[in-house]
PDB file of N, CA and C in Angstrom:
ATOM      1  N   UNK A 136     213.423  34.242 -52.614  1.00 83.00           N
ATOM      2  CA  UNK A 136     213.753  35.313 -53.548  1.00 83.00           C
ATOM      3  C   UNK A 136     215.218  35.697 -53.416  1.00 83.00           C
ATOM      4  N   UNK A 137     215.660  36.549 -54.269  1.00 95.00           N
ATOM      5  CA  UNK A 137     217.054  36.986 -54.340  1.00 95.00           C
ATOM      6  C   UNK A 137     217.478  37.773 -53.105  1.00 95.00           C
ATOM      7  N   UNK A 138     218.813  37.910 -52.964  1.00 97.00           N
ATOM      8  CA  UNK A 138     219.368  38.807 -51.969  1.00 97.00           C
ATOM      9  C   UNK A 138     220.180  39.871 -52.687  1.00 97.00           C
ATOM     10  N   UNK A 139     220.283  41.029 -52.053  1.00 98.00           N
ATOM     11  CA  UNK A 139     221.043  42.150 -52.590  1.00 98.00           C
ATOM     12  C   UNK A 139     222.139  42.488 -51.597  1.00 98.00           C
ATOM     13  N   UNK A 140     223.340  42.680 -52.118  1.00 97.00           N
ATOM     14  CA  UNK A 140     224.480  43.137 -51.332  1.00 97.00           C
ATOM     15  C   UNK A 140     224.844  44.519 -51.851  1.00 97.00           C
ATOM     16  N   UNK A 141     224.902  45.481 -50.953  1.00 98.00           N
ATOM     17  CA  UNK A 141     225.295  46.834 -51.332  1.00 98.00           C
ATOM     18  C   UNK A 141     226.531  47.188 -50.526  1.00 98.00           C
ATOM     19  N   UNK A 142     227.635  47.368 -51.228  1.00 96.00           N
ATOM     20  CA  UNK A 142     228.872  47.785 -50.589  1.00 96.00           C
ATOM     21  C   UNK A 142     228.891  49.305 -50.634  1.00 96.00           C
ATOM     22  N   UNK A 143     228.887  49.932 -49.476  1.00 97.00           N
ATOM     23  CA  UNK A 143     228.845  51.388 -49.339  1.00 97.00           C
ATOM     24  C   UNK A 143     230.283  51.869 -49.154  1.00 97.00           C
ATOM     25  N   UNK A 144     230.795  52.571 -50.154  1.00 96.00           N
ATOM     26  CA  UNK A 144     232.193  53.000 -50.165  1.00 96.00           C
ATOM     27  C   UNK A 144     232.308  54.506 -50.038  1.00 96.00           C
ATOM     28  N   UNK A 145     233.047  54.971 -49.057  1.00 96.00           N
ATOM     29  CA  UNK A 145     233.360  56.386 -48.943  1.00 96.00           C
ATOM     30  C   UNK A 145     234.610  56.628 -49.777  1.00 96.00           C
ATOM     31  N   UNK A 146     234.477  57.470 -50.808  1.00 96.00           N
ATOM     32  CA  UNK A 146     235.584  57.682 -51.746  1.00 96.00           C
ATOM     33  C   UNK A 146     235.855  59.183 -51.861  1.00 96.00           C
ATOM     34  N   UNK A 147     237.022  59.617 -51.389  1.00 94.00           N
ATOM     35  CA  UNK A 147     237.375  61.030 -51.555  1.00 94.00           C
ATOM     36  C   UNK A 147     237.404  61.406 -53.036  1.00 94.00           C
ATOM     37  N   UNK A 148     237.083  62.643 -53.319  1.00 92.00           N
ATOM     38  CA  UNK A 148     236.977  63.096 -54.710  1.00 92.00           C
ATOM     39  C   UNK A 148     238.232  62.773 -55.522  1.00 92.00           C
ATOM     40  N   UNK A 149     239.402  62.903 -54.930  1.00 93.00           N
ATOM     41  CA  UNK A 149     240.637  62.647 -55.677  1.00 93.00           C
ATOM     42  C   UNK A 149     240.849  61.164 -55.981  1.00 93.00           C
ATOM     43  N   UNK A 150     240.063  60.277 -55.392  1.00 94.00           N
ATOM     44  CA  UNK A 150     240.189  58.840 -55.623  1.00 94.00           C
ATOM     45  C   UNK A 150     239.085  58.269 -56.515  1.00 94.00           C
ATOM     46  N   UNK A 151     238.115  59.092 -56.902  1.00 95.00           N
ATOM     47  CA  UNK A 151     236.982  58.605 -57.702  1.00 95.00           C
ATOM     48  C   UNK A 151     237.424  57.946 -59.008  1.00 95.00           C
ATOM     49  N   UNK A 152     238.283  58.616 -59.744  1.00 95.00           N
ATOM     50  CA  UNK A 152     238.740  58.073 -61.025  1.00 95.00           C
ATOM     51  C   UNK A 152     239.458  56.737 -60.815  1.00 95.00           C
ATOM     52  N   UNK A 153     240.272  56.664 -59.776  1.00 94.00           N
ATOM     53  CA  UNK A 153     240.988  55.420 -59.463  1.00 94.00           C
ATOM     54  C   UNK A 153     240.006  54.288 -59.196  1.00 94.00           C
ATOM     55  N   UNK A 154     239.007  54.546 -58.364  1.00 95.00           N
ATOM     56  CA  UNK A 154     238.003  53.522 -58.049  1.00 95.00           C
ATOM     57  C   UNK A 154     237.290  53.050 -59.311  1.00 95.00           C
ATOM     58  N   UNK A 155     236.833  53.977 -60.128  1.00 96.00           N
ATOM     59  CA  UNK A 155     236.095  53.619 -61.336  1.00 96.00           C
ATOM     60  C   UNK A 155     236.971  52.840 -62.319  1.00 96.00           C
ATOM     61  N   UNK A 156     238.236  53.202 -62.431  1.00 95.00           N
ATOM     62  CA  UNK A 156     239.150  52.455 -63.311  1.00 95.00           C
ATOM     63  C   UNK A 156     239.356  51.036 -62.805  1.00 95.00           C
ATOM     64  N   UNK A 157     239.485  50.880 -61.498  1.00 92.00           N
ATOM     65  CA  UNK A 157     239.672  49.537 -60.942  1.00 92.00           C
ATOM     66  C   UNK A 157     238.474  48.652 -61.235  1.00 92.00           C
ATOM     67  N   UNK A 158     237.278  49.191 -61.086  1.00 92.00           N
ATOM     68  CA  UNK A 158     236.079  48.409 -61.415  1.00 92.00           C
ATOM     69  C   UNK A 158     236.026  48.109 -62.906  1.00 92.00           C
ATOM     70  N   UNK A 159     236.388  49.079 -63.742  1.00 94.00           N
ATOM     71  CA  UNK A 159     236.391  48.855 -65.193  1.00 94.00           C
ATOM     72  C   UNK A 159     237.397  47.772 -65.570  1.00 94.00           C
ATOM     73  N   UNK A 160     238.551  47.751 -64.913  1.00 90.00           N
ATOM     74  CA  UNK A 160     239.589  46.769 -65.218  1.00 90.00           C
ATOM     75  C   UNK A 160     239.178  45.345 -64.859  1.00 90.00           C
ATOM     76  N   UNK A 161     238.277  45.205 -63.911  1.00 86.00           N
ATOM     77  CA  UNK A 161     237.838  43.853 -63.553  1.00 86.00           C
ATOM     78  C   UNK A 161     236.386  43.586 -63.960  1.00 86.00           C
ATOM     79  N   UNK A 162     235.895  44.378 -64.911  1.00 85.00           N
ATOM     80  CA  UNK A 162     234.541  44.170 -65.430  1.00 85.00           C
ATOM     81  C   UNK A 162     234.400  42.760 -65.962  1.00 85.00           C
ATOM     82  N   UNK A 163     233.292  42.128 -65.665  1.00 86.00           N
ATOM     83  CA  UNK A 163     233.024  40.793 -66.156  1.00 86.00           C
ATOM     84  C   UNK A 163     233.506  39.681 -65.248  1.00 86.00           C
ATOM     85  N   UNK A 164     234.243  40.001 -64.178  1.00 86.00           N
ATOM     86  CA  UNK A 164     234.771  38.946 -63.317  1.00 86.00           C
ATOM     87  C   UNK A 164     233.692  38.273 -62.476  1.00 86.00           C
ATOM     88  N   UNK A 165     232.576  38.947 -62.257  1.00 90.00           N
ATOM     89  CA  UNK A 165     231.510  38.371 -61.438  1.00 90.00           C
ATOM     90  C   UNK A 165     230.389  37.784 -62.303  1.00 90.00           C
ATOM     91  N   UNK A 166     230.293  38.224 -63.543  1.00 90.00           N
ATOM     92  CA  UNK A 166     229.155  37.891 -64.401  1.00 90.00           C
ATOM     93  C   UNK A 166     228.869  36.401 -64.558  1.00 90.00           C
ATOM     94  N   UNK A 167     229.883  35.580 -64.627  1.00 90.00           N
ATOM     95  CA  UNK A 167     229.690  34.150 -64.853  1.00 90.00           C
ATOM     96  C   UNK A 167     229.542  33.340 -63.571  1.00 90.00           C
ATOM     97  N   UNK A 168     229.549  34.002 -62.437  1.00 94.00           N
ATOM     98  CA  UNK A 168     229.464  33.294 -61.155  1.00 94.00           C
ATOM     99  C   UNK A 168     228.090  32.678 -60.955  1.00 94.00           C
ATOM    100  N   UNK A 169     228.077  31.461 -60.433  1.00 95.00           N
ATOM    101  CA  UNK A 169     226.826  30.767 -60.170  1.00 95.00           C
ATOM    102  C   UNK A 169     225.975  31.579 -59.207  1.00 95.00           C
ATOM    103  N   UNK A 170     224.741  31.841 -59.582  1.00 96.00           N
ATOM    104  CA  UNK A 170     223.812  32.581 -58.736  1.00 96.00           C
ATOM    105  C   UNK A 170     223.863  34.086 -58.887  1.00 96.00           C
ATOM    106  N   UNK A 171     224.822  34.600 -59.662  1.00 96.00           N
ATOM    107  CA  UNK A 171     224.908  36.043 -59.881  1.00 96.00           C
ATOM    108  C   UNK A 171     223.751  36.510 -60.748  1.00 96.00           C
ATOM    109  N   UNK A 172     223.130  37.636 -60.378  1.00 96.00           N
ATOM    110  CA  UNK A 172     221.996  38.163 -61.145  1.00 96.00           C
ATOM    111  C   UNK A 172     222.219  39.588 -61.676  1.00 96.00           C
ATOM    112  N   UNK A 173     222.926  40.443 -60.934  1.00 96.00           N
ATOM    113  CA  UNK A 173     223.023  41.836 -61.379  1.00 96.00           C
ATOM    114  C   UNK A 173     224.164  42.552 -60.685  1.00 96.00           C
ATOM    115  N   UNK A 174     224.749  43.547 -61.361  1.00 95.00           N
ATOM    116  CA  UNK A 174     225.791  44.408 -60.795  1.00 95.00           C
ATOM    117  C   UNK A 174     225.565  45.837 -61.279  1.00 95.00           C
ATOM    118  N   UNK A 175     225.793  46.788 -60.387  1.00 96.00           N
ATOM    119  CA  UNK A 175     225.827  48.206 -60.761  1.00 96.00           C
ATOM    120  C   UNK A 175     226.806  48.924 -59.840  1.00 96.00           C
ATOM    121  N   UNK A 176     227.607  49.811 -60.422  1.00 96.00           N
ATOM    122  CA  UNK A 176     228.452  50.729 -59.653  1.00 96.00           C
ATOM    123  C   UNK A 176     227.765  52.082 -59.745  1.00 96.00           C
ATOM    124  N   UNK A 177     227.344  52.620 -58.605  1.00 97.00           N
ATOM    125  CA  UNK A 177     226.591  53.872 -58.572  1.00 97.00           C
ATOM    126  C   UNK A 177     227.475  55.006 -58.063  1.00 97.00           C
ATOM    127  N   UNK A 178     227.674  56.018 -58.925  1.00 97.00           N
ATOM    128  CA  UNK A 178     228.491  57.190 -58.597  1.00 97.00           C
ATOM    129  C   UNK A 178     227.605  58.269 -57.958  1.00 97.00           C
ATOM    130  N   UNK A 179     228.069  58.896 -56.880  1.00 96.00           N
ATOM    131  CA  UNK A 179     227.276  59.971 -56.285  1.00 96.00           C
ATOM    132  C   UNK A 179     227.207  61.177 -57.223  1.00 96.00           C
ATOM    133  N   UNK A 180     226.065  61.825 -57.225  1.00 94.00           N
ATOM    134  CA  UNK A 180     225.884  62.981 -58.097  1.00 94.00           C
ATOM    135  C   UNK A 180     226.149  64.280 -57.344  1.00 94.00           C
ATOM    136  N   UNK A 181     225.602  64.387 -56.143  1.00 90.00           N
ATOM    137  CA  UNK A 181     225.840  65.602 -55.362  1.00 90.00           C
ATOM    138  C   UNK A 181     225.589  65.340 -53.878  1.00 90.00           C
ATOM    139  N   UNK A 182     226.304  66.075 -53.055  1.00 90.00           N
ATOM    140  CA  UNK A 182     226.054  66.051 -51.626  1.00 90.00           C
ATOM    141  C   UNK A 182     226.629  64.887 -50.836  1.00 90.00           C
ATOM    142  N   UNK A 183     227.380  64.001 -51.486  1.00 94.00           N
ATOM    143  CA  UNK A 183     227.958  62.869 -50.759  1.00 94.00           C
ATOM    144  C   UNK A 183     229.207  62.375 -51.479  1.00 94.00           C
ATOM    145  N   UNK A 184     230.054  61.684 -50.746  1.00 94.00           N
ATOM    146  CA  UNK A 184     231.230  61.057 -51.348  1.00 94.00           C
ATOM    147  C   UNK A 184     231.106  59.534 -51.272  1.00 94.00           C
ATOM    148  N   UNK A 185     229.856  59.068 -51.268  1.00 96.00           N
ATOM    149  CA  UNK A 185     229.570  57.645 -51.108  1.00 96.00           C
ATOM    150  C   UNK A 185     229.179  57.000 -52.430  1.00 96.00           C
ATOM    151  N   UNK A 186     229.947  55.995 -52.820  1.00 97.00           N
ATOM    152  CA  UNK A 186     229.600  55.146 -53.964  1.00 97.00           C
ATOM    153  C   UNK A 186     228.843  53.942 -53.430  1.00 97.00           C
ATOM    154  N   UNK A 187     227.949  53.396 -54.245  1.00 97.00           N
ATOM    155  CA  UNK A 187     227.257  52.159 -53.900  1.00 97.00           C
ATOM    156  C   UNK A 187     227.593  51.109 -54.950  1.00 97.00           C
ATOM    157  N   UNK A 188     228.003  49.941 -54.480  1.00 96.00           N
ATOM    158  CA  UNK A 188     228.272  48.811 -55.366  1.00 96.00           C
ATOM    159  C   UNK A 188     227.142  47.817 -55.124  1.00 96.00           C
ATOM    160  N   UNK A 189     226.245  47.710 -56.090  1.00 97.00           N
ATOM    161  CA  UNK A 189     225.028  46.902 -55.965  1.00 97.00           C
ATOM    162  C   UNK A 189     225.221  45.572 -56.684  1.00 97.00           C
ATOM    163  N   UNK A 190     225.079  44.484 -55.952  1.00 96.00           N
ATOM    164  CA  UNK A 190     225.050  43.169 -56.594  1.00 96.00           C
ATOM    165  C   UNK A 190     223.821  42.423 -56.099  1.00 96.00           C
ATOM    166  N   UNK A 191     223.280  41.627 -56.988  1.00 97.00           N
ATOM    167  CA  UNK A 191     222.090  40.830 -56.670  1.00 97.00           C
ATOM    168  C   UNK A 191     222.417  39.370 -56.929  1.00 97.00           C
ATOM    169  N   UNK A 192     222.011  38.500 -55.991  1.00 97.00           N
ATOM    170  CA  UNK A 192     222.352  37.084 -56.014  1.00 97.00           C
ATOM    171  C   UNK A 192     221.119  36.229 -55.799  1.00 97.00           C
ATOM    172  N   UNK A 193     221.139  35.044 -56.336  1.00 97.00           N
ATOM    173  CA  UNK A 193     220.046  34.090 -56.170  1.00 97.00           C
ATOM    174  C   UNK A 193     219.863  33.744 -54.691  1.00 97.00           C
ATOM    175  N   UNK A 194     220.977  33.592 -53.965  1.00 97.00           N
ATOM    176  CA  UNK A 194     220.919  33.211 -52.552  1.00 97.00           C
ATOM    177  C   UNK A 194     222.204  33.654 -51.851  1.00 97.00           C
ATOM    178  N   UNK A 195     222.142  33.749 -50.534  1.00 97.00           N
ATOM    179  CA  UNK A 195     223.304  34.112 -49.724  1.00 97.00           C
ATOM    180  C   UNK A 195     224.477  33.167 -49.996  1.00 97.00           C
ATOM    181  N   UNK A 196     224.185  31.893 -50.140  1.00 96.00           N
ATOM    182  CA  UNK A 196     225.220  30.896 -50.388  1.00 96.00           C
ATOM    183  C   UNK A 196     226.007  31.206 -51.670  1.00 96.00           C
ATOM    184  N   UNK A 197     225.302  31.664 -52.709  1.00 96.00           N
ATOM    185  CA  UNK A 197     225.972  32.010 -53.963  1.00 96.00           C
ATOM    186  C   UNK A 197     226.942  33.170 -53.758  1.00 96.00           C
ATOM    187  N   UNK A 198     226.508  34.178 -53.006  1.00 95.00           N
ATOM    188  CA  UNK A 198     227.391  35.308 -52.713  1.00 95.00           C
ATOM    189  C   UNK A 198     228.606  34.846 -51.914  1.00 95.00           C
ATOM    190  N   UNK A 199     228.380  34.032 -50.885  1.00 95.00           N
ATOM    191  CA  UNK A 199     229.483  33.553 -50.052  1.00 95.00           C
ATOM    192  C   UNK A 199     230.470  32.719 -50.864  1.00 95.00           C
ATOM    193  N   UNK A 200     229.963  31.894 -51.767  1.00 94.00           N
ATOM    194  CA  UNK A 200     230.846  31.102 -52.636  1.00 94.00           C
ATOM    195  C   UNK A 200     231.691  32.005 -53.519  1.00 94.00           C
ATOM    196  N   UNK A 201     231.089  33.055 -54.063  1.00 93.00           N
ATOM    197  CA  UNK A 201     231.841  33.999 -54.890  1.00 93.00           C
ATOM    198  C   UNK A 201     232.893  34.727 -54.040  1.00 93.00           C
ATOM    199  N   UNK A 202     232.493  35.167 -52.856  1.00 90.00           N
ATOM    200  CA  UNK A 202     233.428  35.895 -51.983  1.00 90.00           C
ATOM    201  C   UNK A 202     234.613  35.031 -51.582  1.00 90.00           C
ATOM    202  N   UNK A 203     234.410  33.752 -51.365  1.00 91.00           N
ATOM    203  CA  UNK A 203     235.513  32.896 -50.936  1.00 91.00           C
ATOM    204  C   UNK A 203     236.392  32.469 -52.109  1.00 91.00           C
ATOM    205  N   UNK A 204     235.966  32.736 -53.318  1.00 84.00           N
ATOM    206  CA  UNK A 204     236.749  32.389 -54.509  1.00 84.00           C
ATOM    207  C   UNK A 204     237.163  33.623 -55.272  1.00 84.00           C
ATOM    208  N   UNK A 205     236.451  33.887 -56.360  1.00 70.00           N
ATOM    209  CA  UNK A 205     236.787  35.004 -57.254  1.00 70.00           C
ATOM    210  C   UNK A 205     236.686  36.366 -56.570  1.00 70.00           C
ATOM    211  N   UNK A 206     235.728  36.527 -55.691  1.00 64.00           N
ATOM    212  CA  UNK A 206     235.571  37.808 -54.998  1.00 64.00           C
ATOM    213  C   UNK A 206     236.753  38.126 -54.121  1.00 64.00           C
ATOM    214  N   UNK A 207     237.256  37.125 -53.447  1.00 59.00           N
ATOM    215  CA  UNK A 207     238.418  37.305 -52.589  1.00 59.00           C
ATOM    216  C   UNK A 207     239.633  37.710 -53.417  1.00 59.00           C
ATOM    217  N   UNK A 208     239.809  37.065 -54.555  1.00 60.00           N
ATOM    218  CA  UNK A 208     240.929  37.397 -55.435  1.00 60.00           C
ATOM    219  C   UNK A 208     240.800  38.825 -55.957  1.00 60.00           C
ATOM    220  N   UNK A 209     239.600  39.222 -56.348  1.00 60.00           N
ATOM    221  CA  UNK A 209     239.378  40.575 -56.870  1.00 60.00           C
ATOM    222  C   UNK A 209     239.650  41.623 -55.801  1.00 60.00           C
ATOM    223  N   UNK A 210     239.211  41.369 -54.583  1.00 57.00           N
ATOM    224  CA  UNK A 210     239.411  42.331 -53.511  1.00 57.00           C
ATOM    225  C   UNK A 210     240.851  42.357 -53.005  1.00 57.00           C
ATOM    226  N   UNK A 211     241.590  41.278 -53.218  1.00 54.00           N
ATOM    227  CA  UNK A 211     243.015  41.245 -52.855  1.00 54.00           C
ATOM    228  C   UNK A 211     243.850  42.000 -53.874  1.00 54.00           C
ATOM    229  N   UNK A 212     243.297  42.217 -55.047  1.00 53.00           N
ATOM    230  CA  UNK A 212     244.056  42.925 -56.076  1.00 53.00           C
ATOM    231  C   UNK A 212     244.669  42.004 -57.099  1.00 53.00           C
ATOM    232  N   UNK A 213     244.137  40.785 -57.254  1.00 42.00           N
ATOM    233  CA  UNK A 213     244.690  39.836 -58.219  1.00 42.00           C
ATOM    234  C   UNK A 213     244.617  40.383 -59.629  1.00 42.00           C
ATOM    235  N   UNK A 214     243.637  41.221 -59.901  1.00 41.00           N
ATOM    236  CA  UNK A 214     243.522  41.802 -61.243  1.00 41.00           C
ATOM    237  C   UNK A 214     243.931  43.265 -61.228  1.00 41.00           C
ATOM    238  N   UNK A 215     244.871  43.585 -60.348  1.00 44.00           N
ATOM    239  CA  UNK A 215     245.280  44.976 -60.208  1.00 44.00           C
ATOM    240  C   UNK A 215     245.979  45.506 -61.447  1.00 44.00           C
ATOM    241  N   UNK A 216     245.954  46.816 -61.561  1.00 44.00           N
ATOM    242  CA  UNK A 216     246.636  47.475 -62.672  1.00 44.00           C
ATOM    243  C   UNK A 216     248.118  47.622 -62.341  1.00 44.00           C
ATOM    244  N   UNK A 217     248.832  48.399 -63.122  1.00 43.00           N
ATOM    245  CA  UNK A 217     250.261  48.562 -62.906  1.00 43.00           C
ATOM    246  C   UNK A 217     250.584  49.284 -61.610  1.00 43.00           C
ATOM    247  N   UNK A 218     249.636  50.060 -61.062  1.00 47.00           N
ATOM    248  CA  UNK A 218     249.992  50.839 -59.886  1.00 47.00           C
ATOM    249  C   UNK A 218     250.347  49.912 -58.735  1.00 47.00           C
ATOM    250  N   UNK A 219     251.526  50.038 -58.244  1.00 47.00           N
ATOM    251  CA  UNK A 219     251.998  49.213 -57.148  1.00 47.00           C
ATOM    252  C   UNK A 219     252.507  47.851 -57.595  1.00 47.00           C
ATOM    253  N   UNK A 220     252.198  47.438 -58.811  1.00 48.00           N
ATOM    254  CA  UNK A 220     252.574  46.101 -59.261  1.00 48.00           C
ATOM    255  C   UNK A 220     254.073  45.984 -59.479  1.00 48.00           C
ATOM    256  N   UNK A 221     254.707  47.075 -59.877  1.00 50.00           N
ATOM    257  CA  UNK A 221     256.142  47.027 -60.148  1.00 50.00           C
ATOM    258  C   UNK A 221     256.926  46.630 -58.905  1.00 50.00           C
ATOM    259  N   UNK A 222     256.498  47.125 -57.748  1.00 53.00           N
ATOM    260  CA  UNK A 222     257.187  46.795 -56.516  1.00 53.00           C
ATOM    261  C   UNK A 222     256.579  45.562 -55.855  1.00 53.00           C
ATOM    262  N   UNK A 223     255.570  44.957 -56.469  1.00 60.00           N
ATOM    263  CA  UNK A 223     254.906  43.804 -55.890  1.00 60.00           C
ATOM    264  C   UNK A 223     254.007  44.174 -54.728  1.00 60.00           C
ATOM    265  N   UNK A 224     253.685  45.439 -54.616  1.00 64.00           N
ATOM    266  CA  UNK A 224     252.850  45.915 -53.517  1.00 64.00           C
ATOM    267  C   UNK A 224     251.395  45.967 -53.939  1.00 64.00           C
ATOM    268  N   UNK A 225     250.544  45.820 -52.975  1.00 68.00           N
ATOM    269  CA  UNK A 225     249.122  45.992 -53.216  1.00 68.00           C
ATOM    270  C   UNK A 225     248.829  47.485 -53.298  1.00 68.00           C
ATOM    271  N   UNK A 226     248.043  47.919 -54.309  1.00 76.00           N
ATOM    272  CA  UNK A 226     247.752  49.349 -54.406  1.00 76.00           C
ATOM    273  C   UNK A 226     246.928  49.822 -53.211  1.00 76.00           C
ATOM    274  N   UNK A 227     247.072  51.069 -52.898  1.00 83.00           N
ATOM    275  CA  UNK A 227     246.350  51.705 -51.805  1.00 83.00           C
ATOM    276  C   UNK A 227     244.853  51.707 -52.121  1.00 83.00           C
ATOM    277  N   UNK A 228     243.997  51.386 -51.139  1.00 87.00           N
ATOM    278  CA  UNK A 228     242.548  51.402 -51.396  1.00 87.00           C
ATOM    279  C   UNK A 228     242.080  52.792 -51.836  1.00 87.00           C
ATOM    280  N   UNK A 229     241.142  52.833 -52.775  1.00 91.00           N
ATOM    281  CA  UNK A 229     240.570  54.103 -53.219  1.00 91.00           C
ATOM    282  C   UNK A 229     239.532  54.604 -52.226  1.00 91.00           C
ATOM    283  N   UNK A 230     238.880  53.676 -51.524  1.00 91.00           N
ATOM    284  CA  UNK A 230     237.855  54.043 -50.544  1.00 91.00           C
ATOM    285  C   UNK A 230     238.488  54.215 -49.172  1.00 91.00           C
ATOM    286  N   UNK A 231     238.005  55.198 -48.427  1.00 87.00           N
ATOM    287  CA  UNK A 231     238.521  55.410 -47.074  1.00 87.00           C
ATOM    288  C   UNK A 231     237.686  54.670 -46.039  1.00 87.00           C
ATOM    289  N   UNK A 232     236.518  54.147 -46.439  1.00 91.00           N
ATOM    290  CA  UNK A 232     235.656  53.392 -45.538  1.00 91.00           C
ATOM    291  C   UNK A 232     234.728  52.525 -46.386  1.00 91.00           C
ATOM    292  N   UNK A 233     234.320  51.382 -45.833  1.00 91.00           N
ATOM    293  CA  UNK A 233     233.412  50.484 -46.551  1.00 91.00           C
ATOM    294  C   UNK A 233     232.504  49.780 -45.553  1.00 91.00           C
ATOM    295  N   UNK A 234     231.236  49.652 -45.940  1.00 95.00           N
ATOM    296  CA  UNK A 234     230.240  48.937 -45.146  1.00 95.00           C
ATOM    297  C   UNK A 234     229.442  48.073 -46.105  1.00 95.00           C
ATOM    298  N   UNK A 235     229.127  46.847 -45.700  1.00 96.00           N
ATOM    299  CA  UNK A 235     228.336  45.957 -46.543  1.00 96.00           C
ATOM    300  C   UNK A 235     226.934  45.831 -45.970  1.00 96.00           C
ATOM    301  N   UNK A 236     225.941  46.168 -46.796  1.00 97.00           N
ATOM    302  CA  UNK A 236     224.538  46.015 -46.415  1.00 97.00           C
ATOM    303  C   UNK A 236     223.989  44.794 -47.128  1.00 97.00           C
ATOM    304  N   UNK A 237     223.061  44.079 -46.477  1.00 97.00           N
ATOM    305  CA  UNK A 237     222.410  42.924 -47.082  1.00 97.00           C
ATOM    306  C   UNK A 237     220.902  43.094 -46.980  1.00 97.00           C
ATOM    307  N   UNK A 238     220.214  42.811 -48.086  1.00 97.00           N
ATOM    308  CA  UNK A 238     218.758  42.906 -48.137  1.00 97.00           C
ATOM    309  C   UNK A 238     218.192  41.678 -48.816  1.00 97.00           C
ATOM    310  N   UNK A 239     216.999  41.280 -48.414  1.00 97.00           N
ATOM    311  CA  UNK A 239     216.248  40.268 -49.150  1.00 97.00           C
ATOM    312  C   UNK A 239     215.260  40.990 -50.048  1.00 97.00           C
ATOM    313  N   UNK A 240     215.110  40.512 -51.263  1.00 95.00           N
ATOM    314  CA  UNK A 240     214.124  41.084 -52.174  1.00 95.00           C
ATOM    315  C   UNK A 240     212.773  40.490 -51.798  1.00 95.00           C
ATOM    316  N   UNK A 241     211.837  41.342 -51.393  1.00 95.00           N
ATOM    317  CA  UNK A 241     210.503  40.849 -51.023  1.00 95.00           C
ATOM    318  C   UNK A 241     209.446  41.269 -52.043  1.00 95.00           C
ATOM    319  N   UNK A 242     209.745  42.289 -52.836  1.00 95.00           N
ATOM    320  CA  UNK A 242     208.864  42.691 -53.939  1.00 95.00           C
ATOM    321  C   UNK A 242     209.743  43.231 -55.038  1.00 95.00           C
ATOM    322  N   UNK A 243     209.295  43.075 -56.269  1.00 92.00           N
ATOM    323  CA  UNK A 243     210.017  43.636 -57.396  1.00 92.00           C
ATOM    324  C   UNK A 243     209.047  43.953 -58.525  1.00 92.00           C
ATOM    325  N   UNK A 244     209.447  44.863 -59.378  1.00 93.00           N
ATOM    326  CA  UNK A 244     208.648  45.211 -60.548  1.00 93.00           C
ATOM    327  C   UNK A 244     209.598  45.660 -61.642  1.00 93.00           C
ATOM    328  N   UNK A 245     209.198  45.495 -62.850  1.00 91.00           N
ATOM    329  CA  UNK A 245     209.955  45.951 -64.000  1.00 91.00           C
ATOM    330  C   UNK A 245     208.998  46.612 -64.972  1.00 91.00           C
ATOM    331  N   UNK A 246     209.533  47.151 -66.046  1.00 94.00           N
ATOM    332  CA  UNK A 246     208.659  47.777 -67.051  1.00 94.00           C
ATOM    333  C   UNK A 246     207.672  46.761 -67.612  1.00 94.00           C
ATOM    334  N   UNK A 247     206.483  47.213 -67.900  1.00 93.00           N
ATOM    335  CA  UNK A 247     205.476  46.330 -68.508  1.00 93.00           C
ATOM    336  C   UNK A 247     205.885  46.011 -69.929  1.00 93.00           C
ATOM    337  N   UNK A 248     205.735  44.745 -70.287  1.00 90.00           N
ATOM    338  CA  UNK A 248     206.059  44.308 -71.636  1.00 90.00           C
ATOM    339  C   UNK A 248     204.797  44.397 -72.499  1.00 90.00           C
ATOM    340  N   UNK A 249     204.950  44.919 -73.715  1.00 82.00           N
ATOM    341  CA  UNK A 249     203.802  45.025 -74.627  1.00 82.00           C
ATOM    342  C   UNK A 249     203.554  43.724 -75.338  1.00 82.00           C
TER     343      UNK A 249
END
C-alpha cells in the first residue's frame, strides 16, 4: 500500500503568508512525479503554529526519487520568488523548525459511490 510523508513545519505567524505563497508559486511541481498520489498543505486553525505538508506516494522509492530530483530543487529554492533573488541569495526559510513523519497506509476509506 501507499506511504504518507508529513512534513511538520513550525511557522511563526508573521511567516505564514510567506510560506503559503512559496507553496502556491511551486504548485504543480510534484503532481507529475512517478508514484505521486496526493498533496495537501494544512494551515493551523487555532492553538498551534504548526503547518502540515501531506504527501502520499505509491512507495518509499518514489518519494526518494522525487526528493533526489525535483524535490531537492524545490527545497533549494530553484523556483524561488524575487525575494533574495536579486542578490542571488537563497530566501530565508519561513519555518523555524521542520520534522518529517512517515506512515504506511494500512486502511483507507472514501465516500460511498452511488
